XYZ file of C-alpha atoms in Angstrom:
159
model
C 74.504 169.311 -61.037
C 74.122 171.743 -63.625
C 72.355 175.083 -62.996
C 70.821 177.197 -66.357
C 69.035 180.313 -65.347
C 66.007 179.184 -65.888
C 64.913 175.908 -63.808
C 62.259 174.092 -63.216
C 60.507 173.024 -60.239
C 58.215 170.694 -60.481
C 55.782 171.132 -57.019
C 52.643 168.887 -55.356
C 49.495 170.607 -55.029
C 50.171 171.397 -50.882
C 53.951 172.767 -52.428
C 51.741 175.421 -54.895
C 49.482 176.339 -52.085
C 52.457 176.905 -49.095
C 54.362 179.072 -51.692
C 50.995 181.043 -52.417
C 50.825 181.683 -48.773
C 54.233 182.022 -48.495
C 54.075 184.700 -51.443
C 50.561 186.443 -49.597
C 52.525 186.574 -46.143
C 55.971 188.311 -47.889
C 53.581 190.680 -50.091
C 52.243 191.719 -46.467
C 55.350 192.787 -44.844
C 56.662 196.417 -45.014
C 60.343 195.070 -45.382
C 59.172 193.759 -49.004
C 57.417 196.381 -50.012
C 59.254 197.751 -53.025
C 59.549 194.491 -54.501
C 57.882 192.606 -57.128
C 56.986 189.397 -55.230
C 56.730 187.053 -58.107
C 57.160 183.045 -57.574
C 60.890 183.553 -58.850
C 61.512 186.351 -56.097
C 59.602 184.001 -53.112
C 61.835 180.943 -53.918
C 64.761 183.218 -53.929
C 64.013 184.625 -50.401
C 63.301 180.830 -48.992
C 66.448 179.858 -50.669
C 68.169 182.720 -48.656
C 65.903 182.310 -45.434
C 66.912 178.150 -45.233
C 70.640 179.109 -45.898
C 71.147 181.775 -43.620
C 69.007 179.861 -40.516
C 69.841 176.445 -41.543
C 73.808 176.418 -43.468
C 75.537 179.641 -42.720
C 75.236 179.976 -38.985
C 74.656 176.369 -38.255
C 76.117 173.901 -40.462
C 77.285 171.808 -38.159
C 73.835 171.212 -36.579
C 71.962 168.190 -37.864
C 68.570 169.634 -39.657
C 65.862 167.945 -37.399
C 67.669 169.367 -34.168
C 68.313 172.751 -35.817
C 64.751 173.002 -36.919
C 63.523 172.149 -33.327
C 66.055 174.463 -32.018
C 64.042 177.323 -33.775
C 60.194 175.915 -33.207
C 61.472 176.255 -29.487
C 62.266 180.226 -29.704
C 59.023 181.863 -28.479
C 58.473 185.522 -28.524
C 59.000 185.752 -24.296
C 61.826 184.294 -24.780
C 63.213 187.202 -26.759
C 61.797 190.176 -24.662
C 63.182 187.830 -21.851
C 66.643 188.020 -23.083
C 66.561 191.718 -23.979
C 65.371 192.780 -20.455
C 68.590 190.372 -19.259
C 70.559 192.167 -21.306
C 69.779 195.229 -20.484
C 70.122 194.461 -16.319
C 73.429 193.130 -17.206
C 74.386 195.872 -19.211
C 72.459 198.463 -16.130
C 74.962 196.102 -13.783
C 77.876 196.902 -15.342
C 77.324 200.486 -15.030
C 76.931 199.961 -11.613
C 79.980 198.101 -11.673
C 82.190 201.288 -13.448
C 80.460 203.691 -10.785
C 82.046 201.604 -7.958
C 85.502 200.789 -9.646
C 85.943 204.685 -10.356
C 85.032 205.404 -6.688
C 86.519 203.242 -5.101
C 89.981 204.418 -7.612
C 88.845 208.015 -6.119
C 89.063 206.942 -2.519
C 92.166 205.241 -2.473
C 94.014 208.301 -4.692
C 93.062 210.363 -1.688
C 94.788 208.292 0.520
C 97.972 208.718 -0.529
C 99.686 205.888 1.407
C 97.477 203.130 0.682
C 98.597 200.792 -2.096
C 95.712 198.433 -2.832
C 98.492 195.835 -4.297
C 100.327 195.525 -0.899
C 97.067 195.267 1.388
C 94.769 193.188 -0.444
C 95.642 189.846 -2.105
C 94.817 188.069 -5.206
C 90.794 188.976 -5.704
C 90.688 185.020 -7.354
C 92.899 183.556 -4.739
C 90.428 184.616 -2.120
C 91.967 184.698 0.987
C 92.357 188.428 1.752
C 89.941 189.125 4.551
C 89.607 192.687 3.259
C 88.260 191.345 -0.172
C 85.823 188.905 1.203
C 84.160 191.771 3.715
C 84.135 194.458 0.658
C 82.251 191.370 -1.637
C 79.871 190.379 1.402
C 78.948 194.441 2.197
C 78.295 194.677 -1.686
C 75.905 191.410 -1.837
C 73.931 192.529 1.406
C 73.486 195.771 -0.418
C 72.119 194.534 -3.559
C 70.060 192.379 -1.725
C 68.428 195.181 0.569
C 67.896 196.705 -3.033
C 66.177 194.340 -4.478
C 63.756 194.098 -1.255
C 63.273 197.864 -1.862
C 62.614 197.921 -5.094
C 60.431 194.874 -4.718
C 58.218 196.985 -1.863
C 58.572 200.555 -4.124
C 56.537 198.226 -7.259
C 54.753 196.757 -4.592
C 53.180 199.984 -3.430
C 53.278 201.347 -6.700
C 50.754 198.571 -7.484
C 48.564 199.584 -4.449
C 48.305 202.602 -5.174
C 46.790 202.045 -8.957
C 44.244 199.981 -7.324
């Protein structure tokens, strides 16, 4: 296929009216704002758009399942992931606070060695491990239950 600079497209009525509200939407948007929107601009930014969602990241995808793929992705399901992100990442802070205390407990006691006491953490047979891992999951649990009857009351009290 040969490409000129100039091309041209030939479009169906519906075609001339989707990039017309295609143009209208994109003329709308602060991120476009400086730009000259012109028919030549909107097919460059679909162009862009179908490449990036549909070729770059995704080529190996057939189109019908890609395209369903992204009709699926509903705005919940973004906040959704962001507030899981952000627990996980609030978890792993949690995580750090424990690991450096726990590293600040056993310096103190200078003849522990953690590597002759407690076994492999994946084999998991060390009795030690397994009652340090079951004390930490009862804990979390009794948090969530608290926090659960602090947002509970919370609510009460707006009422």
């Amino acid at each position: 296929m040969e490409w000129n600079t100039l091309q041209t497209i030939h479009f169906s009525d519906d075609m001339k009216k989707k990039v017309t509200e295609i143009g209208e939407y994109l003329k709308k948007q602060t991120y476009f704002t400086n730009e000259n929107m012109n028919r030549s601009r909107i097919i460059v930014i679909i162009v862009e758009v179908f490449y990036e969602l549909f070729v770059e990241n995704n080529s190996r995808t057939q189109f019908q399942n890609r395209l369903n793929e992204l009709k699926k992705i509903k705005t919940k399901d973004n906040e959704k992931l962001l507030r899981d992100i952000g627990q996980i990442r609030q978890m792993q802070d949690i995580q750090a606070l424990i690991t450096l205390a726990n590293y600040q407990n056993l310096v103190q006691q200078n003849d522990y060695d953690p590597r002759k006491k407690l076994r492999s953490f994946n084999y998991g047979d060390s009795k030690e491990i397994n009652v340090l891992m079951n004390r930490i999951l009862q804990i979390l649990k009794e948090d969530v239950v608290q926090a659960k009857q602090i947002k509970d009351t919370n609510q009460k009290k707006k009422k």
